Amino acid sequence: MYIAMVSAECAPIAKAGGLGDVVHGLSRELLALGQEVEVFLPGYDSLRHDLIEGRREVYRDLRVPYFDRWIDCRVDSGEVDGVTCFFIESDSPHRFFQRGRIYGETDDADRFAFFCRAVLEFMLISGRRPDVIHCHDWQTALVPVLLFEIYQRLGLTDVRVCYSLHNLGYQGVVGESILRQVGLDPARLMTADRLRDPANPSAVNLMKGGIVFSNFVNTVSPRYAWEIQNTEQGMGLQAVLKTHDGKFGGVLNGIDDAVWNPATDRHIPEPFDADRLDGKEVNRRALRAYLGLVQDDKPIVAVVSRLDYQKGVHLLRFGIAHACALDCQLALLGAALDPVVAEQFRRLQEDTEGHPDCRLVLAYDEELSHLIYAGADMILIPSIYEPCGLTQMIAMKYGVVPIARRVGGLADTVLDANYSDRPFEERNGYLFDDLTESALAAAMERAIDLWRNHPEYFRQLQINGMRVDRSWGRPARQYLDIYSHIRVH
Ligand code: ADP
């Protein structure tokens, strides 16, 4: 099968979060399963050019419609970890992809709408006829709309679309001129059953358009799939997801074994696995030394997270204080985009400066994240919502016991040590339900009590989490089933 991934991110060359990891990991696994895969990305100036092999121009003078004009584009291609990627670039005065970063610009919707039209124009002109286009999140939601409204008639006749929702917190709600920009007819599309936003009738909801026009829609865990249809987590899209229930499902993300594997990880001082868990002790010492924590035999509680509303920042702040109050060590690695949250954590960092057991690193640091996973005993993940969550899956691979809120993908992957209907050999962490300090505190206390008083059981929890296969093998086969299904239906 020929699968075209169209996305705003692909790790490691253009990554802002989990989406980049998914596109990269899934593409590589599909290739390994013998499929033909190509990834289409904006040609950002911020791409990690050093990680792209054999970059060359493959198309020049691609004329992409833009309102009642054209914008000339160029297309490059190159290989990233064996996957062929195409980069759409334009030298227009808009400088759509020359902003030094992926997101966060005031015209993000215009930039990515333009990208959607450019990708389809390139496929048409270059004779590419994918069996399936796989799009991701609001940025590429206009691909199915443009395909079925315009490009099918022009020649992309048998192309099917699978659309993945990675985060309903970002839907792309914008004014209707976005439709005119890409050559779509607002009068035809601004209806309740198409792209009109459920809350604001004068706005376009791009994610809704992706849901309505795609052949199949999925989100990144079964539990989040249920939540966004049936609870406020749908953030206004519950009804449209219910209407399209017949083509909707959840596929749990995988993690990349080549990157996240304590037995082969080059970023950590001592390799280990479930049969050699003692190797973790060397990493605990190295983590303490790196962060300047005292070498004391206390449990190390970690946080590795974007410091964002979604991640339950108020509970994270409480968790830091509570871990210290319970005589644990605390290692936080986190970066905040929101200035208010950034300031709160900067103050907390100041207050804990010099504390022998507490260190807050306010940065994005991929390498340090490996050392933290390798050295920590527990990790706090009190998310308000969590579509899938890679952090808990990575943590468990490294023998870190998650203390997580029972939402979304966390509920699908963390099985409570005390309260679970599953056998003990499958239990791997601690869950709490309420978004309250007391609920988090109770879960933390259960975990820390086990660490202190029943270390052999704690060790078993670690091993249980490490033994689960979280590779891309299974999810990639599930996506292949979806692709095969939509090719014939
Ligand atoms: P999200 O995509 O919502 O941020 P996920 O749990 O799906 O959350 O993925 C988070 C990924 O980003 C994990 O790989 C985690 O290790 C990594 N990460 C988060 N914050 C940082 C940070 N400050 N430094 C390094 N890696 C981070």
PDB file of C-alpha atoms in Angstrom, residues 191-460:
ATOM      1  CA  THR A 191     -23.397  24.388   7.455  1.00  0.00           C
ATOM      2  CA  ALA A 192     -24.084  22.595  10.726  1.00  0.00           C
ATOM      3  CA  ASP A 193     -23.271  19.208   9.177  1.00  0.00           C
ATOM      4  CA  ARG A 194     -20.010  20.409   7.587  1.00  0.00           C
ATOM      5  CA  LEU A 195     -17.478  22.980   8.817  1.00  0.00           C
ATOM      6  CA  ARG A 196     -19.490  25.439  10.879  1.00  0.00           C
ATOM      7  CA  ASP A 197     -18.191  25.634  14.466  1.00  0.00           C
ATOM      8  CA  PRO A 198     -20.742  24.241  16.957  1.00  0.00           C
ATOM      9  CA  ALA A 199     -20.232  27.116  19.420  1.00  0.00           C
ATOM     10  CA  ASN A 200     -19.666  30.049  17.101  1.00  0.00           C
ATOM     11  CA  PRO A 201     -21.843  29.966  13.970  1.00  0.00           C
ATOM     12  CA  SER A 202     -19.744  32.546  12.132  1.00  0.00           C
ATOM     13  CA  ALA A 203     -16.519  30.552  12.552  1.00  0.00           C
ATOM     14  CA  VAL A 204     -15.050  27.614  10.669  1.00  0.00           C
ATOM     15  CA  ASN A 205     -13.945  24.600  12.706  1.00  0.00           C
ATOM     16  CA  LEU A 206     -11.180  22.903  10.743  1.00  0.00           C
ATOM     17  CA  MET A 207     -11.000  19.779  12.901  1.00  0.00           C
ATOM     18  CA  LYS A 208     -14.733  19.283  12.440  1.00  0.00           C
ATOM     19  CA  GLY A 209     -14.195  19.465   8.679  1.00  0.00           C
ATOM     20  CA  GLY A 210     -11.553  16.774   8.937  1.00  0.00           C
ATOM     21  CA  ILE A 211     -13.942  14.546  10.888  1.00  0.00           C
ATOM     22  CA  VAL A 212     -16.847  15.042   8.467  1.00  0.00           C
ATOM     23  CA  PHE A 213     -14.880  14.555   5.230  1.00  0.00           C
ATOM     24  CA  SER A 214     -12.473  11.723   6.123  1.00  0.00           C
ATOM     25  CA  ASN A 215     -13.162   8.065   5.424  1.00  0.00           C
ATOM     26  CA  PHE A 216     -12.020   7.088   8.897  1.00  0.00           C
ATOM     27  CA  VAL A 217     -11.296   9.092  12.031  1.00  0.00           C
ATOM     28  CA  ASN A 218      -9.387   7.862  15.036  1.00  0.00           C
ATOM     29  CA  THR A 219      -7.930   9.185  18.203  1.00  0.00           C
ATOM     30  CA  VAL A 220      -4.897   7.946  20.056  1.00  0.00           C
ATOM     31  CA  SER A 221      -6.375   5.785  22.805  1.00  0.00           C
ATOM     32  CA  PRO A 222      -9.642   3.863  23.222  1.00  0.00           C
ATOM     33  CA  ARG A 223     -10.483   5.666  26.462  1.00  0.00           C
ATOM     34  CA  TYR A 224     -10.012   9.150  24.947  1.00  0.00           C
ATOM     35  CA  ALA A 225     -12.173   8.010  22.014  1.00  0.00           C
ATOM     36  CA  TRP A 226     -14.972   7.306  24.472  1.00  0.00           C
ATOM     37  CA  GLU A 227     -14.361  10.496  26.477  1.00  0.00           C
ATOM     38  CA  ILE A 228     -14.493  12.846  23.503  1.00  0.00           C
ATOM     39  CA  GLN A 229     -17.793  11.350  22.328  1.00  0.00           C
ATOM     40  CA  ASN A 230     -19.429  11.270  25.726  1.00  0.00           C
ATOM     41  CA  THR A 231     -17.975  13.939  28.007  1.00  0.00           C
ATOM     42  CA  GLU A 232     -16.858  17.548  28.033  1.00  0.00           C
ATOM     43  CA  GLN A 233     -13.467  16.316  26.830  1.00  0.00           C
ATOM     44  CA  GLY A 234     -14.988  16.482  23.341  1.00  0.00           C
ATOM     45  CA  MET A 235     -14.742  20.268  23.721  1.00  0.00           C
ATOM     46  CA  GLY A 236     -17.818  20.869  21.618  1.00  0.00           C
ATOM     47  CA  LEU A 237     -17.239  18.120  19.049  1.00  0.00           C
ATOM     48  CA  GLN A 238     -19.151  15.372  20.925  1.00  0.00           C
ATOM     49  CA  ALA A 239     -22.177  15.576  18.622  1.00  0.00           C
ATOM     50  CA  VAL A 240     -20.251  15.455  15.377  1.00  0.00           C
ATOM     51  CA  LEU A 241     -18.217  12.492  16.674  1.00  0.00           C
ATOM     52  CA  LYS A 242     -21.450  10.704  17.592  1.00  0.00           C
ATOM     53  CA  THR A 243     -22.900  11.394  14.163  1.00  0.00           C
ATOM     54  CA  HIS A 244     -19.830   9.835  12.574  1.00  0.00           C
ATOM     55  CA  ASP A 245     -19.574   6.997  15.080  1.00  0.00           C
ATOM     56  CA  GLY A 246     -19.586   4.389  12.309  1.00  0.00           C
ATOM     57  CA  LYS A 247     -16.166   5.507  11.074  1.00  0.00           C
ATOM     58  CA  PHE A 248     -14.560   6.351  14.419  1.00  0.00           C
ATOM     59  CA  GLY A 249     -12.232   4.466  16.792  1.00  0.00           C
ATOM     60  CA  GLY A 250      -9.237   4.585  19.114  1.00  0.00           C
ATOM     61  CA  VAL A 251      -5.731   3.254  18.397  1.00  0.00           C
ATOM     62  CA  LEU A 252      -3.269   3.434  21.263  1.00  0.00           C
ATOM     63  CA  ASN A 253       0.056   5.020  20.280  1.00  0.00           C
ATOM     64  CA  GLY A 254       3.298   3.081  20.517  1.00  0.00           C
ATOM     65  CA  ILE A 255       6.745   4.295  21.508  1.00  0.00           C
ATOM     66  CA  ASP A 256       9.877   3.942  19.457  1.00  0.00           C
ATOM     67  CA  ASP A 257      11.902   0.991  20.775  1.00  0.00           C
ATOM     68  CA  ALA A 258      15.064   2.266  19.117  1.00  0.00           C
ATOM     69  CA  VAL A 259      14.884   5.532  21.083  1.00  0.00           C
ATOM     70  CA  TRP A 260      13.336   4.408  24.368  1.00  0.00           C
ATOM     71  CA  ASN A 261      15.049   1.255  25.478  1.00  0.00           C
ATOM     72  CA  PRO A 262      17.013   1.154  28.768  1.00  0.00           C
ATOM     73  CA  ALA A 263      19.062  -1.809  27.524  1.00  0.00           C
ATOM     74  CA  THR A 264      20.529   0.136  24.594  1.00  0.00           C
ATOM     75  CA  ASP A 265      20.081   3.817  25.547  1.00  0.00           C
ATOM     76  CA  ARG A 266      23.325   5.713  24.837  1.00  0.00           C
ATOM     77  CA  HIS A 267      22.232   8.684  26.961  1.00  0.00           C
ATOM     78  CA  ILE A 268      22.346   6.751  30.241  1.00  0.00           C
ATOM     79  CA  PRO A 269      25.421   5.579  32.161  1.00  0.00           C
ATOM     80  CA  GLU A 270      24.285   2.014  32.879  1.00  0.00           C
ATOM     81  CA  PRO A 271      22.057  -0.126  30.664  1.00  0.00           C
ATOM     82  CA  PHE A 272      19.430  -2.269  32.371  1.00  0.00           C
ATOM     83  CA  ASP A 273      16.287  -4.250  31.678  1.00  0.00           C
ATOM     84  CA  ALA A 274      13.635  -6.187  33.581  1.00  0.00           C
ATOM     85  CA  ASP A 275      16.112  -9.002  34.321  1.00  0.00           C
ATOM     86  CA  ARG A 276      18.884  -6.580  35.364  1.00  0.00           C
ATOM     87  CA  LEU A 277      16.936  -3.991  37.296  1.00  0.00           C
ATOM     88  CA  ASP A 278      19.844  -3.428  39.689  1.00  0.00           C
ATOM     89  CA  GLY A 279      21.473  -1.403  36.907  1.00  0.00           C
ATOM     90  CA  LYS A 280      18.959   1.290  37.739  1.00  0.00           C
ATOM     91  CA  GLU A 281      20.837   2.059  40.950  1.00  0.00           C
ATOM     92  CA  VAL A 282      23.845   3.390  38.991  1.00  0.00           C
ATOM     93  CA  ASN A 283      21.493   5.660  37.045  1.00  0.00           C
ATOM     94  CA  ARG A 284      19.831   6.882  40.254  1.00  0.00           C
ATOM     95  CA  ARG A 285      23.222   7.925  41.566  1.00  0.00           C
ATOM     96  CA  ALA A 286      24.137   9.563  38.268  1.00  0.00           C
ATOM     97  CA  LEU A 287      20.864  11.479  38.227  1.00  0.00           C
ATOM     98  CA  ARG A 288      21.410  12.740  41.761  1.00  0.00           C
ATOM     99  CA  ALA A 289      24.955  13.748  40.915  1.00  0.00           C
ATOM    100  CA  TYR A 290      23.874  15.516  37.720  1.00  0.00           C
ATOM    101  CA  LEU A 291      21.142  17.484  39.481  1.00  0.00           C
ATOM    102  CA  GLY A 292      23.141  18.137  42.652  1.00  0.00           C
ATOM    103  CA  LEU A 293      20.816  16.153  44.920  1.00  0.00           C
ATOM    104  CA  VAL A 294      22.311  14.510  47.994  1.00  0.00           C
ATOM    105  CA  GLN A 295      23.215  10.816  47.679  1.00  0.00           C
ATOM    106  CA  ASP A 296      20.610   9.529  50.095  1.00  0.00           C
ATOM    107  CA  ASP A 297      18.479   6.426  49.839  1.00  0.00           C
ATOM    108  CA  LYS A 298      15.140   8.158  49.285  1.00  0.00           C
ATOM    109  CA  PRO A 299      12.664   7.499  46.503  1.00  0.00           C
ATOM    110  CA  ILE A 300      13.146   9.806  43.505  1.00  0.00           C
ATOM    111  CA  VAL A 301       9.856  11.263  42.298  1.00  0.00           C
ATOM    112  CA  ALA A 302      10.072  12.751  38.787  1.00  0.00           C
ATOM    113  CA  VAL A 303       8.082  15.061  36.543  1.00  0.00           C
ATOM    114  CA  VAL A 304       8.827  15.261  32.798  1.00  0.00           C
ATOM    115  CA  SER A 305       6.192  17.385  31.192  1.00  0.00           C
ATOM    116  CA  ARG A 306       5.159  20.369  29.186  1.00  0.00           C
ATOM    117  CA  LEU A 307       4.046  22.776  31.921  1.00  0.00           C
ATOM    118  CA  ASP A 308       0.673  23.430  30.426  1.00  0.00           C
ATOM    119  CA  TYR A 309      -2.900  23.698  31.760  1.00  0.00           C
ATOM    120  CA  GLN A 310      -3.644  20.275  30.215  1.00  0.00           C
ATOM    121  CA  LYS A 311      -0.998  18.633  32.388  1.00  0.00           C
ATOM    122  CA  GLY A 312      -2.593  19.757  35.687  1.00  0.00           C
ATOM    123  CA  VAL A 313       0.028  22.337  36.606  1.00  0.00           C
ATOM    124  CA  HIS A 314      -1.644  23.219  39.909  1.00  0.00           C
ATOM    125  CA  LEU A 315      -1.428  19.566  40.976  1.00  0.00           C
ATOM    126  CA  LEU A 316       2.158  19.353  39.781  1.00  0.00           C
ATOM    127  CA  ARG A 317       3.040  22.253  42.040  1.00  0.00           C
ATOM    128  CA  PHE A 318       1.307  20.550  44.938  1.00  0.00           C
ATOM    129  CA  GLY A 319       2.982  17.217  44.092  1.00  0.00           C
ATOM    130  CA  ILE A 320       6.438  18.797  44.241  1.00  0.00           C
ATOM    131  CA  ALA A 321       5.808  20.164  47.736  1.00  0.00           C
ATOM    132  CA  HIS A 322       4.157  16.951  48.888  1.00  0.00           C
ATOM    133  CA  ALA A 323       7.034  14.763  47.672  1.00  0.00           C
ATOM    134  CA  CYS A 324       9.429  16.895  49.696  1.00  0.00           C
ATOM    135  CA  ALA A 325       7.120  16.816  52.718  1.00  0.00           C
ATOM    136  CA  LEU A 326       7.125  13.015  52.495  1.00  0.00           C
ATOM    137  CA  ASP A 327      10.940  13.045  52.565  1.00  0.00           C
ATOM    138  CA  CYS A 328      11.391  11.998  48.937  1.00  0.00           C
ATOM    139  CA  GLN A 329      13.653  13.503  46.318  1.00  0.00           C
ATOM    140  CA  LEU A 330      12.080  15.443  43.491  1.00  0.00           C
ATOM    141  CA  ALA A 331      13.383  15.977  39.941  1.00  0.00           C
ATOM    142  CA  LEU A 332      11.340  18.094  37.555  1.00  0.00           C
ATOM    143  CA  LEU A 333      12.091  18.703  33.884  1.00  0.00           C
ATOM    144  CA  GLY A 334       9.539  20.940  32.251  1.00  0.00           C
ATOM    145  CA  ALA A 335       9.073  23.873  29.948  1.00  0.00           C
ATOM    146  CA  ALA A 336       6.181  26.341  29.945  1.00  0.00           C
ATOM    147  CA  LEU A 337       4.971  28.376  26.982  1.00  0.00           C
ATOM    148  CA  ASP A 338       2.367  30.303  28.976  1.00  0.00           C
ATOM    149  CA  PRO A 339       4.091  33.240  30.721  1.00  0.00           C
ATOM    150  CA  VAL A 340       1.911  32.966  33.839  1.00  0.00           C
ATOM    151  CA  VAL A 341       2.734  29.286  34.310  1.00  0.00           C
ATOM    152  CA  ALA A 342       6.386  29.949  33.476  1.00  0.00           C
ATOM    153  CA  GLU A 343       6.506  32.588  36.216  1.00  0.00           C
ATOM    154  CA  GLN A 344       4.841  30.280  38.773  1.00  0.00           C
ATOM    155  CA  PHE A 345       7.451  27.603  38.193  1.00  0.00           C
ATOM    156  CA  ARG A 346      10.294  30.087  38.104  1.00  0.00           C
ATOM    157  CA  ARG A 347       9.250  31.239  41.582  1.00  0.00           C
ATOM    158  CA  LEU A 348       8.998  27.670  42.793  1.00  0.00           C
ATOM    159  CA  GLN A 349      12.465  27.072  41.396  1.00  0.00           C
ATOM    160  CA  GLU A 350      13.735  30.071  43.335  1.00  0.00           C
ATOM    161  CA  ASP A 351      12.053  28.894  46.541  1.00  0.00           C
ATOM    162  CA  THR A 352      13.605  25.428  46.276  1.00  0.00           C
ATOM    163  CA  GLU A 353      17.049  26.597  45.264  1.00  0.00           C
ATOM    164  CA  GLY A 354      19.702  24.960  47.422  1.00  0.00           C
ATOM    165  CA  HIS A 355      17.223  22.350  48.721  1.00  0.00           C
ATOM    166  CA  PRO A 356      19.185  19.089  49.076  1.00  0.00           C
ATOM    167  CA  ASP A 357      16.319  16.945  47.767  1.00  0.00           C
ATOM    168  CA  CYS A 358      14.556  19.050  45.171  1.00  0.00           C
ATOM    169  CA  ARG A 359      15.627  20.222  41.720  1.00  0.00           C
ATOM    170  CA  LEU A 360      13.533  21.947  39.049  1.00  0.00           C
ATOM    171  CA  VAL A 361      15.016  22.200  35.547  1.00  0.00           C
ATOM    172  CA  LEU A 362      12.870  24.575  33.524  1.00  0.00           C
ATOM    173  CA  ALA A 363      13.896  23.699  29.987  1.00  0.00           C
ATOM    174  CA  TYR A 364      13.321  21.288  27.158  1.00  0.00           C
ATOM    175  CA  ASP A 365      16.173  18.795  27.351  1.00  0.00           C
ATOM    176  CA  GLU A 366      15.793  15.496  25.505  1.00  0.00           C
ATOM    177  CA  GLU A 367      19.034  14.051  26.865  1.00  0.00           C
ATOM    178  CA  LEU A 368      18.281  14.851  30.500  1.00  0.00           C
ATOM    179  CA  SER A 369      14.839  13.294  30.065  1.00  0.00           C
ATOM    180  CA  HIS A 370      16.550   9.940  29.355  1.00  0.00           C
ATOM    181  CA  LEU A 371      18.612  10.183  32.547  1.00  0.00           C
ATOM    182  CA  ILE A 372      15.544  11.098  34.598  1.00  0.00           C
ATOM    183  CA  TYR A 373      13.565   8.128  33.262  1.00  0.00           C
ATOM    184  CA  ALA A 374      16.555   5.875  33.961  1.00  0.00           C
ATOM    185  CA  GLY A 375      17.112   7.166  37.500  1.00  0.00           C
ATOM    186  CA  ALA A 376      13.636   7.910  38.877  1.00  0.00           C
ATOM    187  CA  ASP A 377      11.430   5.580  40.900  1.00  0.00           C
ATOM    188  CA  MET A 378       8.055   7.267  40.339  1.00  0.00           C
ATOM    189  CA  ILE A 379       6.638   9.882  37.996  1.00  0.00           C
ATOM    190  CA  LEU A 380       3.729  12.258  38.549  1.00  0.00           C
ATOM    191  CA  ILE A 381       1.214  12.682  35.695  1.00  0.00           C
ATOM    192  CA  PRO A 382      -1.886  14.471  37.059  1.00  0.00           C
ATOM    193  CA  SER A 383      -3.286  15.474  33.643  1.00  0.00           C
ATOM    194  CA  ILE A 384      -6.640  17.189  33.299  1.00  0.00           C
ATOM    195  CA  TYR A 385      -7.003  15.369  29.998  1.00  0.00           C
ATOM    196  CA  GLU A 386      -4.582  13.105  28.158  1.00  0.00           C
ATOM    197  CA  PRO A 387      -5.315  11.829  24.635  1.00  0.00           C
ATOM    198  CA  CYS A 388      -2.712   9.078  24.936  1.00  0.00           C
ATOM    199  CA  GLY A 389       0.397  10.211  26.793  1.00  0.00           C
ATOM    200  CA  LEU A 390       3.826   8.952  25.896  1.00  0.00           C
ATOM    201  CA  THR A 391       5.441   9.956  29.185  1.00  0.00           C
ATOM    202  CA  GLN A 392       3.895   7.147  31.237  1.00  0.00           C
ATOM    203  CA  MET A 393       4.710   4.569  28.569  1.00  0.00           C
ATOM    204  CA  ILE A 394       8.344   5.680  28.339  1.00  0.00           C
ATOM    205  CA  ALA A 395       8.583   5.851  32.140  1.00  0.00           C
ATOM    206  CA  MET A 396       7.289   2.296  32.554  1.00  0.00           C
ATOM    207  CA  LYS A 397       9.821   1.021  29.998  1.00  0.00           C
ATOM    208  CA  TYR A 398      12.513   2.429  32.310  1.00  0.00           C
ATOM    209  CA  GLY A 399      11.067   0.892  35.478  1.00  0.00           C
ATOM    210  CA  VAL A 400       9.472   4.114  36.722  1.00  0.00           C
ATOM    211  CA  VAL A 401       6.110   3.656  38.444  1.00  0.00           C
ATOM    212  CA  PRO A 402       3.529   6.200  37.239  1.00  0.00           C
ATOM    213  CA  ILE A 403       1.207   8.045  39.621  1.00  0.00           C
ATOM    214  CA  ALA A 404      -1.391   9.263  37.165  1.00  0.00           C
ATOM    215  CA  ARG A 405      -4.907  10.578  36.852  1.00  0.00           C
ATOM    216  CA  ARG A 406      -7.397   8.054  35.465  1.00  0.00           C
ATOM    217  CA  VAL A 407      -8.093   9.837  32.157  1.00  0.00           C
ATOM    218  CA  GLY A 408      -7.597   9.123  28.467  1.00  0.00           C
ATOM    219  CA  GLY A 409      -4.587   7.034  27.507  1.00  0.00           C
ATOM    220  CA  LEU A 410      -3.363   7.058  31.124  1.00  0.00           C
ATOM    221  CA  ALA A 411      -6.414   4.987  32.079  1.00  0.00           C
ATOM    222  CA  ASP A 412      -5.685   2.576  29.205  1.00  0.00           C
ATOM    223  CA  THR A 413      -2.039   1.993  30.112  1.00  0.00           C
ATOM    224  CA  VAL A 414      -1.691   2.368  33.897  1.00  0.00           C
ATOM    225  CA  LEU A 415      -3.203  -0.394  36.034  1.00  0.00           C
ATOM    226  CA  ASP A 416      -3.521   0.426  39.724  1.00  0.00           C
ATOM    227  CA  ALA A 417      -1.439  -1.617  42.164  1.00  0.00           C
ATOM    228  CA  ASN A 418      -4.260  -1.893  44.713  1.00  0.00           C
ATOM    229  CA  TYR A 419      -7.496  -1.297  42.883  1.00  0.00           C
ATOM    230  CA  SER A 420      -7.615  -3.201  39.626  1.00  0.00           C
ATOM    231  CA  ASP A 421      -9.586  -6.140  38.312  1.00  0.00           C
ATOM    232  CA  ARG A 422      -6.408  -7.403  36.628  1.00  0.00           C
ATOM    233  CA  PRO A 423      -3.954  -9.952  38.099  1.00  0.00           C
ATOM    234  CA  PHE A 424      -1.010  -8.543  40.065  1.00  0.00           C
ATOM    235  CA  GLU A 425       1.457  -9.429  37.260  1.00  0.00           C
ATOM    236  CA  GLU A 426      -0.278  -6.814  35.072  1.00  0.00           C
ATOM    237  CA  ARG A 427      -0.439  -3.986  37.622  1.00  0.00           C
ATOM    238  CA  ASN A 428       2.123  -1.267  37.114  1.00  0.00           C
ATOM    239  CA  GLY A 429       1.224   2.020  38.827  1.00  0.00           C
ATOM    240  CA  TYR A 430      -1.142   4.196  40.831  1.00  0.00           C
ATOM    241  CA  LEU A 431      -4.278   5.989  39.666  1.00  0.00           C
ATOM    242  CA  PHE A 432      -6.507   8.666  41.138  1.00  0.00           C
ATOM    243  CA  ASP A 433      -9.738  10.168  39.860  1.00  0.00           C
ATOM    244  CA  ASP A 434     -10.491  13.557  41.364  1.00  0.00           C
ATOM    245  CA  LEU A 435      -8.642  16.667  40.260  1.00  0.00           C
ATOM    246  CA  THR A 436      -7.796  17.459  43.872  1.00  0.00           C
ATOM    247  CA  GLU A 437      -4.691  17.691  45.967  1.00  0.00           C
ATOM    248  CA  SER A 438      -6.014  15.109  48.422  1.00  0.00           C
ATOM    249  CA  ALA A 439      -6.626  12.566  45.635  1.00  0.00           C
ATOM    250  CA  LEU A 440      -3.085  13.006  44.285  1.00  0.00           C
ATOM    251  CA  ALA A 441      -1.662  12.923  47.821  1.00  0.00           C
ATOM    252  CA  ALA A 442      -3.395   9.612  48.594  1.00  0.00           C
ATOM    253  CA  ALA A 443      -2.009   7.983  45.439  1.00  0.00           C
ATOM    254  CA  MET A 444       1.489   9.321  46.158  1.00  0.00           C
ATOM    255  CA  GLU A 445       1.333   8.038  49.716  1.00  0.00           C
ATOM    256  CA  ARG A 446       0.323   4.551  48.560  1.00  0.00           C
ATOM    257  CA  ALA A 447       3.274   4.464  46.141  1.00  0.00           C
ATOM    258  CA  ILE A 448       5.823   5.800  48.599  1.00  0.00           C
ATOM    259  CA  ASP A 449       4.600   3.474  51.330  1.00  0.00           C
ATOM    260  CA  LEU A 450       5.135   0.470  49.036  1.00  0.00           C
ATOM    261  CA  TRP A 451       8.621   1.702  48.080  1.00  0.00           C
ATOM    262  CA  ARG A 452       9.588   2.051  51.749  1.00  0.00           C
ATOM    263  CA  ASN A 453       7.848  -0.877  53.376  1.00  0.00           C
ATOM    264  CA  HIS A 454       7.472  -3.517  50.650  1.00  0.00           C
ATOM    265  CA  PRO A 455      10.368  -2.994  48.232  1.00  0.00           C
ATOM    266  CA  GLU A 456       9.967  -6.465  46.726  1.00  0.00           C
ATOM    267  CA  TYR A 457       6.392  -5.631  45.642  1.00  0.00           C
ATOM    268  CA  PHE A 458       7.486  -2.222  44.363  1.00  0.00           C
ATOM    269  CA  ARG A 459      10.143  -3.962  42.286  1.00  0.00           C
ATOM    270  CA  GLN A 460       7.495  -6.275  40.878  1.00  0.00           C
TER     271      GLN A 460
END
